[in-house]
Amino acid sequence: MNIFDLGIVAIPVITIIVFLLAEAVKATPLNEKWIPVVCGFCGGILGIVAMFVMPEFPATDPLTAVAVGIVSGLAATGAHQIYKQLTKAENTVEVIEEISEKGAHEK
């Protein structure tokens, strides 16, 4: 069995496209609290498009295609949050190390 026969390759495609759209939305005056809604909506639309354009797409009916698209779109928000939290954690570690070094030099 080939992994490409499962249709799961289409899912990351939707996630990546929606992630880029979300980054574009951040450049607008739209409040960032709406980004998950925008991601879900765009994912749903892309799910319908993918059903007709990509023969290996895992959904065969519009309702499932919308659901797969919405979940894929929301995954873009989750991926961004993971990146954001990891970056925040790295910055926190750097600040703690910097404070520790200053404390060691003061003694």
Short mmCIF file of N, CA and C in Angstrom, two decimals:
data_model
loop_
_atom_site.label_atom_id
_atom_site.label_comp_id
_atom_site.label_asym_id
_atom_site.label_seq_id
_atom_site.Cartn_x
_atom_site.Cartn_y
_atom_site.Cartn_z
N MET A 1 0.84 -1.18 0.00
CA MET A 1 0.00 0.00 0.00
C MET A 1 0.88 1.24 0.00
N ASN A 2 0.58 2.15 -0.87
CA ASN A 2 1.31 3.40 -1.01
C ASN A 2 0.65 4.46 -0.13
N ILE A 3 1.44 5.24 0.58
CA ILE A 3 0.88 6.28 1.46
C ILE A 3 0.10 7.32 0.67
N PHE A 4 0.47 7.53 -0.58
CA PHE A 4 -0.22 8.52 -1.39
C PHE A 4 -1.62 8.05 -1.78
N ASP A 5 -1.88 6.75 -1.69
CA ASP A 5 -3.21 6.22 -1.99
C ASP A 5 -4.21 6.55 -0.88
N LEU A 6 -3.74 6.91 0.28
CA LEU A 6 -4.63 7.18 1.41
C LEU A 6 -5.28 8.56 1.34
N GLY A 7 -4.74 9.46 0.53
CA GLY A 7 -5.32 10.79 0.41
C GLY A 7 -4.91 11.75 1.50
N ILE A 8 -4.01 11.34 2.38
CA ILE A 8 -3.63 12.22 3.48
C ILE A 8 -2.66 13.32 3.05
N VAL A 9 -2.17 13.23 1.83
CA VAL A 9 -1.26 14.26 1.34
C VAL A 9 -2.01 15.57 1.14
N ALA A 10 -3.30 15.51 0.84
CA ALA A 10 -4.09 16.71 0.60
C ALA A 10 -4.29 17.52 1.87
N ILE A 11 -4.30 16.88 3.00
CA ILE A 11 -4.57 17.56 4.27
C ILE A 11 -3.50 18.62 4.60
N PRO A 12 -2.21 18.26 4.56
CA PRO A 12 -1.20 19.29 4.83
C PRO A 12 -1.21 20.42 3.81
N VAL A 13 -1.62 20.14 2.60
CA VAL A 13 -1.70 21.18 1.58
C VAL A 13 -2.69 22.25 2.02
N ILE A 14 -3.86 21.83 2.49
CA ILE A 14 -4.85 22.80 2.98
C ILE A 14 -4.31 23.55 4.19
N THR A 15 -3.67 22.84 5.09
CA THR A 15 -3.12 23.48 6.30
C THR A 15 -2.09 24.55 5.95
N ILE A 16 -1.22 24.26 5.02
CA ILE A 16 -0.18 25.22 4.63
C ILE A 16 -0.79 26.44 3.96
N ILE A 17 -1.73 26.22 3.06
CA ILE A 17 -2.37 27.35 2.38
C ILE A 17 -3.10 28.23 3.39
N VAL A 18 -3.84 27.61 4.30
CA VAL A 18 -4.58 28.38 5.31
C VAL A 18 -3.62 29.10 6.25
N PHE A 19 -2.51 28.48 6.59
CA PHE A 19 -1.51 29.14 7.44
C PHE A 19 -1.03 30.42 6.77
N LEU A 20 -0.74 30.35 5.48
CA LEU A 20 -0.28 31.54 4.76
C LEU A 20 -1.38 32.60 4.68
N LEU A 21 -2.63 32.17 4.49
CA LEU A 21 -3.74 33.12 4.49
C LEU A 21 -3.89 33.80 5.85
N ALA A 22 -3.70 33.03 6.92
CA ALA A 22 -3.79 33.60 8.27
C ALA A 22 -2.69 34.63 8.50
N GLU A 23 -1.51 34.35 7.99
CA GLU A 23 -0.43 35.34 8.11
C GLU A 23 -0.77 36.61 7.35
N ALA A 24 -1.43 36.48 6.20
CA ALA A 24 -1.86 37.65 5.43
C ALA A 24 -2.94 38.43 6.19
N VAL A 25 -3.84 37.72 6.84
CA VAL A 25 -4.91 38.37 7.61
C VAL A 25 -4.31 39.17 8.77
N LYS A 26 -3.22 38.69 9.34
CA LYS A 26 -2.57 39.42 10.44
C LYS A 26 -2.07 40.79 10.00
N ALA A 27 -1.82 40.94 8.71
CA ALA A 27 -1.33 42.22 8.19
C ALA A 27 -2.47 43.22 7.99
N THR A 28 -3.70 42.78 8.21
CA THR A 28 -4.86 43.66 8.06
C THR A 28 -5.28 44.18 9.44
N PRO A 29 -6.18 45.16 9.45
CA PRO A 29 -6.64 45.68 10.75
C PRO A 29 -7.61 44.75 11.49
N LEU A 30 -7.94 43.60 10.91
CA LEU A 30 -8.87 42.67 11.55
C LEU A 30 -8.29 42.18 12.88
N ASN A 31 -9.12 42.15 13.90
CA ASN A 31 -8.70 41.70 15.22
C ASN A 31 -8.24 40.24 15.14
N GLU A 32 -7.13 39.92 15.80
CA GLU A 32 -6.56 38.57 15.72
C GLU A 32 -7.44 37.49 16.34
N LYS A 33 -8.43 37.87 17.13
CA LYS A 33 -9.31 36.87 17.72
C LYS A 33 -10.15 36.16 16.65
N TRP A 34 -10.24 36.75 15.46
CA TRP A 34 -11.03 36.17 14.37
C TRP A 34 -10.22 35.23 13.50
N ILE A 35 -8.94 35.12 13.73
CA ILE A 35 -8.10 34.28 12.87
C ILE A 35 -8.53 32.81 12.88
N PRO A 36 -8.86 32.20 14.02
CA PRO A 36 -9.33 30.80 13.95
C PRO A 36 -10.60 30.64 13.10
N VAL A 37 -11.50 31.62 13.17
CA VAL A 37 -12.72 31.57 12.36
C VAL A 37 -12.37 31.67 10.88
N VAL A 38 -11.47 32.58 10.55
CA VAL A 38 -11.03 32.74 9.16
C VAL A 38 -10.35 31.45 8.68
N CYS A 39 -9.53 30.86 9.53
CA CYS A 39 -8.84 29.61 9.17
C CYS A 39 -9.83 28.48 8.92
N GLY A 40 -10.81 28.34 9.79
CA GLY A 40 -11.81 27.30 9.61
C GLY A 40 -12.63 27.51 8.35
N PHE A 41 -13.04 28.75 8.11
CA PHE A 41 -13.84 29.07 6.92
C PHE A 41 -13.05 28.81 5.64
N CYS A 42 -11.82 29.32 5.59
CA CYS A 42 -10.97 29.11 4.40
C CYS A 42 -10.68 27.62 4.20
N GLY A 43 -10.45 26.91 5.29
CA GLY A 43 -10.22 25.47 5.20
C GLY A 43 -11.42 24.74 4.63
N GLY A 44 -12.62 25.14 5.06
CA GLY A 44 -13.84 24.53 4.53
C GLY A 44 -13.99 24.74 3.04
N ILE A 45 -13.72 25.95 2.60
CA ILE A 45 -13.80 26.25 1.16
C ILE A 45 -12.75 25.44 0.39
N LEU A 46 -11.53 25.42 0.92
CA LEU A 46 -10.47 24.65 0.26
C LEU A 46 -10.77 23.15 0.26
N GLY A 47 -11.49 22.68 1.28
CA GLY A 47 -11.88 21.27 1.31
C GLY A 47 -12.80 20.92 0.15
N ILE A 48 -13.75 21.81 -0.13
CA ILE A 48 -14.65 21.59 -1.27
C ILE A 48 -13.87 21.63 -2.58
N VAL A 49 -12.99 22.62 -2.71
CA VAL A 49 -12.17 22.73 -3.93
C VAL A 49 -11.31 21.49 -4.10
N ALA A 50 -10.69 21.04 -3.02
CA ALA A 50 -9.79 19.88 -3.08
C ALA A 50 -10.55 18.62 -3.49
N MET A 51 -11.80 18.50 -3.07
CA MET A 51 -12.59 17.32 -3.41
C MET A 51 -12.73 17.18 -4.93
N PHE A 52 -12.85 18.32 -5.61
CA PHE A 52 -13.02 18.29 -7.06
C PHE A 52 -11.70 18.30 -7.83
N VAL A 53 -10.67 18.88 -7.23
CA VAL A 53 -9.40 19.07 -7.94
C VAL A 53 -8.40 17.94 -7.68
N MET A 54 -8.40 17.40 -6.47
CA MET A 54 -7.42 16.38 -6.09
C MET A 54 -8.09 15.01 -6.04
N PRO A 55 -7.76 14.13 -6.97
CA PRO A 55 -8.42 12.82 -7.00
C PRO A 55 -8.16 11.98 -5.75
N GLU A 56 -7.06 12.22 -5.06
CA GLU A 56 -6.73 11.42 -3.88
C GLU A 56 -7.29 12.00 -2.58
N PHE A 57 -8.10 13.07 -2.67
CA PHE A 57 -8.67 13.69 -1.47
C PHE A 57 -9.53 12.68 -0.73
N PRO A 58 -9.42 12.61 0.61
CA PRO A 58 -10.09 11.55 1.36
C PRO A 58 -11.61 11.68 1.46
N ALA A 59 -12.19 12.79 1.05
CA ALA A 59 -13.64 12.97 1.13
C ALA A 59 -14.27 12.78 -0.25
N THR A 60 -15.44 12.13 -0.26
CA THR A 60 -16.13 11.91 -1.53
C THR A 60 -17.46 12.66 -1.60
N ASP A 61 -17.85 13.31 -0.50
CA ASP A 61 -19.08 14.10 -0.51
C ASP A 61 -18.78 15.50 0.06
N PRO A 62 -19.59 16.49 -0.30
CA PRO A 62 -19.31 17.87 0.11
C PRO A 62 -19.26 18.09 1.62
N LEU A 63 -20.13 17.43 2.37
CA LEU A 63 -20.15 17.64 3.81
C LEU A 63 -18.86 17.15 4.47
N THR A 64 -18.40 15.99 4.07
CA THR A 64 -17.14 15.47 4.60
C THR A 64 -15.97 16.33 4.15
N ALA A 65 -16.03 16.81 2.90
CA ALA A 65 -14.97 17.66 2.38
C ALA A 65 -14.87 18.95 3.19
N VAL A 66 -16.02 19.54 3.53
CA VAL A 66 -16.02 20.76 4.34
C VAL A 66 -15.45 20.46 5.72
N ALA A 67 -15.87 19.34 6.32
CA ALA A 67 -15.37 18.98 7.65
C ALA A 67 -13.86 18.76 7.66
N VAL A 68 -13.35 18.02 6.66
CA VAL A 68 -11.91 17.79 6.55
C VAL A 68 -11.19 19.12 6.35
N GLY A 69 -11.75 19.98 5.53
CA GLY A 69 -11.15 21.29 5.29
C GLY A 69 -11.11 22.16 6.53
N ILE A 70 -12.22 22.17 7.28
CA ILE A 70 -12.27 22.98 8.50
C ILE A 70 -11.23 22.50 9.51
N VAL A 71 -11.16 21.20 9.71
CA VAL A 71 -10.17 20.65 10.65
C VAL A 71 -8.75 20.96 10.18
N SER A 72 -8.52 20.85 8.88
CA SER A 72 -7.19 21.16 8.34
C SER A 72 -6.88 22.64 8.51
N GLY A 73 -7.87 23.49 8.30
CA GLY A 73 -7.68 24.93 8.49
C GLY A 73 -7.39 25.28 9.93
N LEU A 74 -8.13 24.67 10.85
CA LEU A 74 -7.89 24.93 12.26
C LEU A 74 -6.53 24.38 12.71
N ALA A 75 -6.04 23.36 12.03
CA ALA A 75 -4.71 22.83 12.33
C ALA A 75 -3.64 23.89 12.07
N ALA A 76 -3.91 24.78 11.12
CA ALA A 76 -2.96 25.87 10.85
C ALA A 76 -2.85 26.78 12.06
N THR A 77 -3.97 27.05 12.72
CA THR A 77 -3.95 27.86 13.94
C THR A 77 -3.18 27.15 15.04
N GLY A 78 -3.41 25.85 15.17
CA GLY A 78 -2.68 25.07 16.18
C GLY A 78 -1.20 25.03 15.92
N ALA A 79 -0.82 24.88 14.65
CA ALA A 79 0.60 24.85 14.30
C ALA A 79 1.26 26.19 14.65
N HIS A 80 0.55 27.27 14.40
CA HIS A 80 1.09 28.59 14.73
C HIS A 80 1.24 28.75 16.24
N GLN A 81 0.25 28.28 17.00
CA GLN A 81 0.33 28.39 18.45
C GLN A 81 1.47 27.57 19.03
N ILE A 82 1.71 26.40 18.47
CA ILE A 82 2.84 25.57 18.93
C ILE A 82 4.15 26.32 18.69
N TYR A 83 4.30 26.87 17.48
CA TYR A 83 5.50 27.65 17.16
C TYR A 83 5.64 28.83 18.11
N LYS A 84 4.54 29.53 18.34
CA LYS A 84 4.56 30.71 19.20
C LYS A 84 4.97 30.35 20.62
N GLN A 85 4.41 29.25 21.14
CA GLN A 85 4.73 28.83 22.50
C GLN A 85 6.17 28.34 22.62
N LEU A 86 6.65 27.64 21.61
CA LEU A 86 8.05 27.18 21.64
C LEU A 86 9.00 28.36 21.60
N THR A 87 8.69 29.35 20.78
CA THR A 87 9.51 30.55 20.70
C THR A 87 9.48 31.29 22.02
N LYS A 88 8.30 31.37 22.61
CA LYS A 88 8.15 32.03 23.90
C LYS A 88 8.95 31.29 24.98
N ALA A 89 8.91 29.96 24.93
CA ALA A 89 9.66 29.15 25.90
C ALA A 89 11.16 29.37 25.74
N GLU A 90 11.64 29.43 24.49
CA GLU A 90 13.06 29.67 24.25
C GLU A 90 13.47 31.03 24.79
N ASN A 91 12.62 32.05 24.56
CA ASN A 91 12.91 33.39 25.07
C ASN A 91 12.91 33.39 26.59
N THR A 92 12.01 32.65 27.20
CA THR A 92 11.93 32.57 28.65
C THR A 92 13.20 31.94 29.21
N VAL A 93 13.67 30.87 28.57
CA VAL A 93 14.90 30.21 29.01
C VAL A 93 16.08 31.17 28.90
N GLU A 94 16.14 31.93 27.80
CA GLU A 94 17.23 32.89 27.63
C GLU A 94 17.20 33.96 28.71
N VAL A 95 16.01 34.46 29.05
CA VAL A 95 15.89 35.48 30.09
C VAL A 95 16.30 34.91 31.44
N ILE A 96 15.87 33.69 31.74
CA ILE A 96 16.24 33.06 33.02
C ILE A 96 17.75 32.87 33.10
N GLU A 97 18.36 32.42 32.00
CA GLU A 97 19.82 32.25 31.99
C GLU A 97 20.52 33.58 32.17
N GLU A 98 20.00 34.61 31.54
CA GLU A 98 20.60 35.94 31.65
C GLU A 98 20.51 36.45 33.09
N ILE A 99 19.37 36.26 33.72
CA ILE A 99 19.19 36.69 35.11
C ILE A 99 20.12 35.89 36.02
N SER A 100 20.25 34.60 35.77
CA SER A 100 21.13 33.75 36.57
C SER A 100 22.57 34.22 36.45
N GLU A 101 23.00 34.56 35.24
CA GLU A 101 24.37 35.02 35.02
C GLU A 101 24.61 36.34 35.75
N LYS A 102 23.64 37.25 35.68
CA LYS A 102 23.79 38.52 36.38
C LYS A 102 23.88 38.31 37.88
N GLY A 103 23.04 37.40 38.38
CA GLY A 103 23.06 37.10 39.82
C GLY A 103 24.39 36.50 40.24
N ALA A 104 24.97 35.66 39.41
CA ALA A 104 26.26 35.02 39.73
C ALA A 104 27.38 36.04 39.72
N HIS A 105 27.29 37.04 38.83
CA HIS A 105 28.34 38.06 38.77
C HIS A 105 28.25 39.04 39.92
N GLU A 106 27.07 39.24 40.47
CA GLU A 106 26.90 40.20 41.56
C GLU A 106 27.42 39.64 42.89
N LYS A 107 27.52 38.34 43.02
CA LYS A 107 27.96 37.74 44.31
C LYS A 107 29.42 37.83 44.49
#
